[in-house]
mmCIF file with all atom_site columns, C-alpha atoms in Angstrom:
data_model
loop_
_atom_site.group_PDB
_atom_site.id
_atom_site.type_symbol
_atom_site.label_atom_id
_atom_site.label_alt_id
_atom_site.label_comp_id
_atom_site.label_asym_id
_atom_site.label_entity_id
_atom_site.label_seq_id
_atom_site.pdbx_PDB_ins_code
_atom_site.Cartn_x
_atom_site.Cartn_y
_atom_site.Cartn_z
_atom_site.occupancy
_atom_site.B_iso_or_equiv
_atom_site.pdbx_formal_charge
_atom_site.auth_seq_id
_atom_site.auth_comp_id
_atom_site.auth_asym_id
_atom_site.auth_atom_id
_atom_site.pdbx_PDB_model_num
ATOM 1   C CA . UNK A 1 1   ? 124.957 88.116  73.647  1.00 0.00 ? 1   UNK A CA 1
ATOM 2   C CA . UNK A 1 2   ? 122.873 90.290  75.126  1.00 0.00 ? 2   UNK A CA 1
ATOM 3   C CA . UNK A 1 3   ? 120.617 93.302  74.276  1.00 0.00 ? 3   UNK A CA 1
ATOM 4   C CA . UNK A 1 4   ? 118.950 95.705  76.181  1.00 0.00 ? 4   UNK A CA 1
ATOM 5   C CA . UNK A 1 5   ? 115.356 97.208  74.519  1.00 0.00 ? 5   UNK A CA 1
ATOM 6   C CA . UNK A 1 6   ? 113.537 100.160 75.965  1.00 0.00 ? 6   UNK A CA 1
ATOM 7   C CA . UNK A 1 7   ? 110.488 102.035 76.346  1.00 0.00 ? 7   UNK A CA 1
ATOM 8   C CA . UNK A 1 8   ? 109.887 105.677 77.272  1.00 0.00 ? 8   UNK A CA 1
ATOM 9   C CA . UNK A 1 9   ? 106.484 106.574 78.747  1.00 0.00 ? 9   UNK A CA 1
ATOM 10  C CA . UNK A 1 10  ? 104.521 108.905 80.809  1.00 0.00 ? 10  UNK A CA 1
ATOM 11  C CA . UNK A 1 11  ? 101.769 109.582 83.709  1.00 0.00 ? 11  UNK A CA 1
ATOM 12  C CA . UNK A 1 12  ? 100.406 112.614 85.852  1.00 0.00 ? 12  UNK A CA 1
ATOM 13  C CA . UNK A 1 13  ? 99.574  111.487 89.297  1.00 0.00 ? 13  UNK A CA 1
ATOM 14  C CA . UNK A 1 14  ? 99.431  113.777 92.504  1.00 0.00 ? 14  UNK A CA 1
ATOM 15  C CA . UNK A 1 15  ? 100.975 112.769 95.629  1.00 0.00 ? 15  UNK A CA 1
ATOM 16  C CA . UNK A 1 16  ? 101.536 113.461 99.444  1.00 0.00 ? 16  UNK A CA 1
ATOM 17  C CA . UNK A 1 17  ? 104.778 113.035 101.233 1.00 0.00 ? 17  UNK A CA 1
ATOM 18  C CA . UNK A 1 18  ? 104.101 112.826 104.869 1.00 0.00 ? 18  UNK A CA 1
ATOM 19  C CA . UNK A 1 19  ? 104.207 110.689 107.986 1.00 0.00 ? 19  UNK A CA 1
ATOM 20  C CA . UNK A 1 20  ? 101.169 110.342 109.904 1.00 0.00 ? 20  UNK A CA 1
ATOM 21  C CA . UNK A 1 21  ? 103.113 110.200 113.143 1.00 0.00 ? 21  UNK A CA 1
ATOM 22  C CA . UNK A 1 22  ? 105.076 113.479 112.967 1.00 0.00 ? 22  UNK A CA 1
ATOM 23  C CA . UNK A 1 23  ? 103.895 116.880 113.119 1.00 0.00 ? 23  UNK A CA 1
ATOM 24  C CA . UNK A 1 24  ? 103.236 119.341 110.285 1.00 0.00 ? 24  UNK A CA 1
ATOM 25  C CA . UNK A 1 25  ? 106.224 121.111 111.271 1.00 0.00 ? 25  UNK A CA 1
ATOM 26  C CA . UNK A 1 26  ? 108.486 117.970 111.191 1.00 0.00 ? 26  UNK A CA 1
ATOM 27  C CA . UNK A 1 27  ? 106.481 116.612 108.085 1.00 0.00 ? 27  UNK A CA 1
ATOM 28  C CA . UNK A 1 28  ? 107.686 119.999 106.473 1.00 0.00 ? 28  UNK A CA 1
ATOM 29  C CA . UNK A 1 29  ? 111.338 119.680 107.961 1.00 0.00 ? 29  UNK A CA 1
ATOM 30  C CA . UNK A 1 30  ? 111.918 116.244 106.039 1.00 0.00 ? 30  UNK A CA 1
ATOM 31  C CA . UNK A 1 31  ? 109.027 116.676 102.815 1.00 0.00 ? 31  UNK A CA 1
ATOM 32  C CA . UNK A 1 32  ? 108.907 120.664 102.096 1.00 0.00 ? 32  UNK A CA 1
ATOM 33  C CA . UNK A 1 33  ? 106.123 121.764 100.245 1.00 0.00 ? 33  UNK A CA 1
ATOM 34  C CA . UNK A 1 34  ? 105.507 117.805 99.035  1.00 0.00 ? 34  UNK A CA 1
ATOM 35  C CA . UNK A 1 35  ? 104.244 117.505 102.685 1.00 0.00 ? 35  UNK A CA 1
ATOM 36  C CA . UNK A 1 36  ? 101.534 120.450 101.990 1.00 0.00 ? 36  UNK A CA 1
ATOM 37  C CA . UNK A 1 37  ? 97.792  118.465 103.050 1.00 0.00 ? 37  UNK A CA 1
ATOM 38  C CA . UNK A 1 38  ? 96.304  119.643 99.623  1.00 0.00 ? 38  UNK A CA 1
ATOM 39  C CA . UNK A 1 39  ? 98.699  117.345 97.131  1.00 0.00 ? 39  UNK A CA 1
ATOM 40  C CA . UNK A 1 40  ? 100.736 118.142 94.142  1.00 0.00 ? 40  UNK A CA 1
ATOM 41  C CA . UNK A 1 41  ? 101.128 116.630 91.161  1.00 0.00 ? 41  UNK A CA 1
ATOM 42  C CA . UNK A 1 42  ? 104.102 115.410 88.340  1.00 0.00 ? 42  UNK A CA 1
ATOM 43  C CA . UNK A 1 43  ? 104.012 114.499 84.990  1.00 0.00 ? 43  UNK A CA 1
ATOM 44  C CA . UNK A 1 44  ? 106.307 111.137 85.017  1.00 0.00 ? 44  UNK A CA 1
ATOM 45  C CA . UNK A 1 45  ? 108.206 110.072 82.637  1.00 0.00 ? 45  UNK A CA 1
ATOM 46  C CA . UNK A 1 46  ? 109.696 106.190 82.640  1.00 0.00 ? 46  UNK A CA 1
ATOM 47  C CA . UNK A 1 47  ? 112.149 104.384 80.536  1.00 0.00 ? 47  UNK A CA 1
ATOM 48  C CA . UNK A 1 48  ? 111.602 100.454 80.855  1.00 0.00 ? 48  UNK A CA 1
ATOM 49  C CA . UNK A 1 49  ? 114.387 98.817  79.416  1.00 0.00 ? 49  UNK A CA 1
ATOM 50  C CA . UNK A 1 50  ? 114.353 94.751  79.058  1.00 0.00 ? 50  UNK A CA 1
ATOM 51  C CA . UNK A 1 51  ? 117.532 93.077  78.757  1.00 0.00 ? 51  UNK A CA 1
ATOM 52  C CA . UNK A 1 52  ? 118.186 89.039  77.140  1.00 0.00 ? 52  UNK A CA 1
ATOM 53  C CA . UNK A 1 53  ? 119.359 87.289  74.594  1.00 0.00 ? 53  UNK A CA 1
ATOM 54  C CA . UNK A 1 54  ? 117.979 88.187  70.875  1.00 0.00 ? 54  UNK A CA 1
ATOM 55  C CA . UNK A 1 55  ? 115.867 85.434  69.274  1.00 0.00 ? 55  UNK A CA 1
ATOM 56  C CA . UNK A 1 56  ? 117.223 83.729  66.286  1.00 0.00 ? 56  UNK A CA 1
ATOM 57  C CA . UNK A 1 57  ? 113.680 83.917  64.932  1.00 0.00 ? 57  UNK A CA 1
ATOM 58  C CA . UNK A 1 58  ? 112.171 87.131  65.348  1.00 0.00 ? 58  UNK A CA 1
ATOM 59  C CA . UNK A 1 59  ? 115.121 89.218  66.214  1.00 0.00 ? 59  UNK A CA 1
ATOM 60  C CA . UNK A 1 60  ? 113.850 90.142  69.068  1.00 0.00 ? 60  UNK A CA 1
ATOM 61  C CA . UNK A 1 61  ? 114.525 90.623  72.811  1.00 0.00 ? 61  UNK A CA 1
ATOM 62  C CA . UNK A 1 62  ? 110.831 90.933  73.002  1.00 0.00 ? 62  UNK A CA 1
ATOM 63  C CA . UNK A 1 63  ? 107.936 92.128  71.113  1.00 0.00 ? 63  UNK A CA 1
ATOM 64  C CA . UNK A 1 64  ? 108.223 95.942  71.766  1.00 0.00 ? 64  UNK A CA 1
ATOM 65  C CA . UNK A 1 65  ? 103.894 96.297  71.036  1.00 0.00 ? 65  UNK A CA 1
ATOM 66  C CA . UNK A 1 66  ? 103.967 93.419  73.806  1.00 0.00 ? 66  UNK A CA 1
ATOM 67  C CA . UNK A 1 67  ? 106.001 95.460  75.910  1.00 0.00 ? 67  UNK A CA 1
ATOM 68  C CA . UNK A 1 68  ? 103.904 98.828  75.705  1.00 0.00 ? 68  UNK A CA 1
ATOM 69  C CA . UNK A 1 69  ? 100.741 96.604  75.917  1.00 0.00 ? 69  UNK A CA 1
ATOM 70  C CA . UNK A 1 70  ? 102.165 95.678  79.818  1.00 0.00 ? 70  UNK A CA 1
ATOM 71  C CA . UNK A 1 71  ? 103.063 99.302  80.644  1.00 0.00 ? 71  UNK A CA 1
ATOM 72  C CA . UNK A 1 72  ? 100.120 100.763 79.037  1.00 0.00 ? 72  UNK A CA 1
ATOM 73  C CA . UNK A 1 73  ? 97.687  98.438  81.540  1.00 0.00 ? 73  UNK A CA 1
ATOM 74  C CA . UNK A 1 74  ? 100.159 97.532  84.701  1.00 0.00 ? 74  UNK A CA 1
ATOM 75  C CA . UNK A 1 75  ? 101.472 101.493 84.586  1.00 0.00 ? 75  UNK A CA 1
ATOM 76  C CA . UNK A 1 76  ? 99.640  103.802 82.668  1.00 0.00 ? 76  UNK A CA 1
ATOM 77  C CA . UNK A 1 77  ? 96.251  102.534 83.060  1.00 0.00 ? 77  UNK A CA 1
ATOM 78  C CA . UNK A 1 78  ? 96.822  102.147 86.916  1.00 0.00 ? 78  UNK A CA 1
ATOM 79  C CA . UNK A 1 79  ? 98.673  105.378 87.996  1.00 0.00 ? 79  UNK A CA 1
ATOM 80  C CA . UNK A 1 80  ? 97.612  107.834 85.469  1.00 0.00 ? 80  UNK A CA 1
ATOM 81  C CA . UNK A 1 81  ? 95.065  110.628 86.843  1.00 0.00 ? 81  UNK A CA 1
ATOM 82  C CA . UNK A 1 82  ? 95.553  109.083 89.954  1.00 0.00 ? 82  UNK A CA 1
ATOM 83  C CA . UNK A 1 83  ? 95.967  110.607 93.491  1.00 0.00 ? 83  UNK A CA 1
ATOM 84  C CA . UNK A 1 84  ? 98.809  108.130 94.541  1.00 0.00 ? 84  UNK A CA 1
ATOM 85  C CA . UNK A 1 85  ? 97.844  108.624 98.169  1.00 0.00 ? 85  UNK A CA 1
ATOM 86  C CA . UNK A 1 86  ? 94.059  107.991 98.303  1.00 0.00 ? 86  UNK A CA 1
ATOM 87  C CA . UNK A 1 87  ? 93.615  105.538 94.699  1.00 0.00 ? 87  UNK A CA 1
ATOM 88  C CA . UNK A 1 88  ? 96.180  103.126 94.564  1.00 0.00 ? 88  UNK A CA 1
ATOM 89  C CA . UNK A 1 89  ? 96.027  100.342 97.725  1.00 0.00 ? 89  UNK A CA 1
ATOM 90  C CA . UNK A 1 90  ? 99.751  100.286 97.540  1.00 0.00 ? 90  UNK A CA 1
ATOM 91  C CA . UNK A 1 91  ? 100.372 103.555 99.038  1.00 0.00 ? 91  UNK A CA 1
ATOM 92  C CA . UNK A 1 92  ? 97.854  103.626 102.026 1.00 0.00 ? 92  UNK A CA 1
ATOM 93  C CA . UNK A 1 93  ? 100.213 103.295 104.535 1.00 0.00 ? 93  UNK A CA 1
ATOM 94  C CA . UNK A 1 94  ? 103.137 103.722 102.278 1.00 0.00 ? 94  UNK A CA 1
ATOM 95  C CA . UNK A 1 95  ? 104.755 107.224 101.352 1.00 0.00 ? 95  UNK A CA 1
ATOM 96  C CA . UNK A 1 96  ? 104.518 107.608 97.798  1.00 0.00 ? 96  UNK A CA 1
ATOM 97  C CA . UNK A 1 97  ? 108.027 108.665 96.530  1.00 0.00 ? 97  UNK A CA 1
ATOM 98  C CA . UNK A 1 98  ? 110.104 108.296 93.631  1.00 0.00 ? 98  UNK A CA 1
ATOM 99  C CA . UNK A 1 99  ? 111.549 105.371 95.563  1.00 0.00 ? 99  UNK A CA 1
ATOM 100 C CA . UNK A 1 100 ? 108.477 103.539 96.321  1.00 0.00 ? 100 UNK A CA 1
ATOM 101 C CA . UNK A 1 101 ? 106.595 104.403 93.173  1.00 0.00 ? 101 UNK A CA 1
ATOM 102 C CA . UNK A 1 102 ? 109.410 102.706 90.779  1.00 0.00 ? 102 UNK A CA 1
ATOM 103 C CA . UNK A 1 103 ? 109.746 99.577  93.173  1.00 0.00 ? 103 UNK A CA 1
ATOM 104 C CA . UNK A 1 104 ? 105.866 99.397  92.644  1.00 0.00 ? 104 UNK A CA 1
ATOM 105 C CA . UNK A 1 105 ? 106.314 99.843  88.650  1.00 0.00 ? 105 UNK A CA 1
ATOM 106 C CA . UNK A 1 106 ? 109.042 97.287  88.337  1.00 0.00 ? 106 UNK A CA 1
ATOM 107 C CA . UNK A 1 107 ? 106.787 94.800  90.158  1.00 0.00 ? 107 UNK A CA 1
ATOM 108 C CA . UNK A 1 108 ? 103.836 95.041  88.308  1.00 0.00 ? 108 UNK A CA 1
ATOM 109 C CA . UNK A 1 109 ? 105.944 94.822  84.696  1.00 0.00 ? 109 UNK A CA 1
ATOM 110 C CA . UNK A 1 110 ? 108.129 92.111  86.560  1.00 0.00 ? 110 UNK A CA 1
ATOM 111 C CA . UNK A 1 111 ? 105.085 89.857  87.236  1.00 0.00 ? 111 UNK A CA 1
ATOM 112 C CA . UNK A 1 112 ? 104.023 90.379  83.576  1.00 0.00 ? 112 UNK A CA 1
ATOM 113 C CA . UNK A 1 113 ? 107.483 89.294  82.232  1.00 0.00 ? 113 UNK A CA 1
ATOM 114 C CA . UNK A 1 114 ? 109.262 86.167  80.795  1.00 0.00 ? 114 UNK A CA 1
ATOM 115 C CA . UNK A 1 115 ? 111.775 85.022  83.585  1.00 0.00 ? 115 UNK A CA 1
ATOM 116 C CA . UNK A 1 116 ? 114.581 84.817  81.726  1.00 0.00 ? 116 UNK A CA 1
ATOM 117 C CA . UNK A 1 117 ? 114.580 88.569  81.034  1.00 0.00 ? 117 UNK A CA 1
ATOM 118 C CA . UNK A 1 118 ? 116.226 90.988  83.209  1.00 0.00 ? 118 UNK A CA 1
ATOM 119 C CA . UNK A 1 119 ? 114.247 94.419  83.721  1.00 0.00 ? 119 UNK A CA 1
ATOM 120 C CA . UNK A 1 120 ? 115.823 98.192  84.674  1.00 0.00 ? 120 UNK A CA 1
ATOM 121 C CA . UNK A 1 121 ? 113.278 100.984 85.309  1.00 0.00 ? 121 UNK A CA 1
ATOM 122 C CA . UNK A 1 122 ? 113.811 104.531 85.458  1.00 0.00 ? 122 UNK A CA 1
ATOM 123 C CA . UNK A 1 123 ? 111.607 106.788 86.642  1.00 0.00 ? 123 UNK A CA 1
ATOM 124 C CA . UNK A 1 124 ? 111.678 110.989 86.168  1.00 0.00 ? 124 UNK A CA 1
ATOM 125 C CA . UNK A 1 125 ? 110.196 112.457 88.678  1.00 0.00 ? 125 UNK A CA 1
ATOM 126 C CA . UNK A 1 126 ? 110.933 115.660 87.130  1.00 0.00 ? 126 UNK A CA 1
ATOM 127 C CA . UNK A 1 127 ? 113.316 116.427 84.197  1.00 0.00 ? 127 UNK A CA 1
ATOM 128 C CA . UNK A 1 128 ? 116.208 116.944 86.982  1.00 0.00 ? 128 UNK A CA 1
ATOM 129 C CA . UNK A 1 129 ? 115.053 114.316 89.789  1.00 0.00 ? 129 UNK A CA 1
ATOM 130 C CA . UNK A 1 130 ? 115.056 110.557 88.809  1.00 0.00 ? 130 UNK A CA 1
ATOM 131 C CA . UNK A 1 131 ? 115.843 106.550 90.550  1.00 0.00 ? 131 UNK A CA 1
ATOM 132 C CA . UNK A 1 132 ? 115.943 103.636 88.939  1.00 0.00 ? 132 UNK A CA 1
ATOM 133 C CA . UNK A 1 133 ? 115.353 100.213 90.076  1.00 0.00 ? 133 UNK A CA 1
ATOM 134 C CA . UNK A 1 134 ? 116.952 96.589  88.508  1.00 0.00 ? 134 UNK A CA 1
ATOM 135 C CA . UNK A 1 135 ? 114.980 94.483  91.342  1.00 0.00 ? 135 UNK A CA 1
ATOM 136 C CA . UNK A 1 136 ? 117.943 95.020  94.097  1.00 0.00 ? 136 UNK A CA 1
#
């Protein structure tokens, strides 16, 4: 049987949503006011939640401290106080949504991961405005 573990944390990053090949007014057409040329920020929330079998030893899915370890240094450390557009590589020539930002998250955690467990992250955007992303 399976079990599912998770762990809520948080960032504040500022981002641009534009495309370099449209116009301001079309960049404000698709992005509204996330297309304005001086940023904005958010204060993100996440909810990782790791999914396998429970060992017969521990009791564990995984170590939860080993867990927030990873997303303190592959998420936290890396995208907090950050301007998503100019200080993380990632997003140079990539738009820095909710989208691309949890692909990016489940990555990083991914690579840090036992294979055999299955990972779901959520990302809040703001308390109404959230994706998720299982690796599909």
């Amino acid at each position: 049987m399976k079990v599912t573990v998770n762990r809520k944390a948080h960032f504040n990053a500022a981002h641009r949503l534009f495309n370099q090949n449209w116009s301001k007014e079309k960049n404000f057409e698709v992005f509204g006011k996330c297309s304005y040329p001086n940023y904005h920020g958010h204060n993100y929330e996440l909810i990782v939640a790791v999914k396998g079998e429970v060992d017969s030893e521990t009791g564990f899915v995984m170590n939860l401290d080993e867990l927030r370890k990873i997303i303190e240094v592959e998420v936290e450390d890396y995208l907090d106080h950050k301007n998503l557009n100019i200080d993380i590589e990632e997003f140079k020539d990539t738009n820095p949504s909710a989208e691309n930002i949890v692909i990016l998250i489940w990555n990083r955690i991914r690579a840090k991961l036992s294979k055999e467990l299955e990972l779901k992250v959520t990302l809040y955007e703001t308390p109404r405005n959230f994706v998720e992303y299982a690796g599909e």
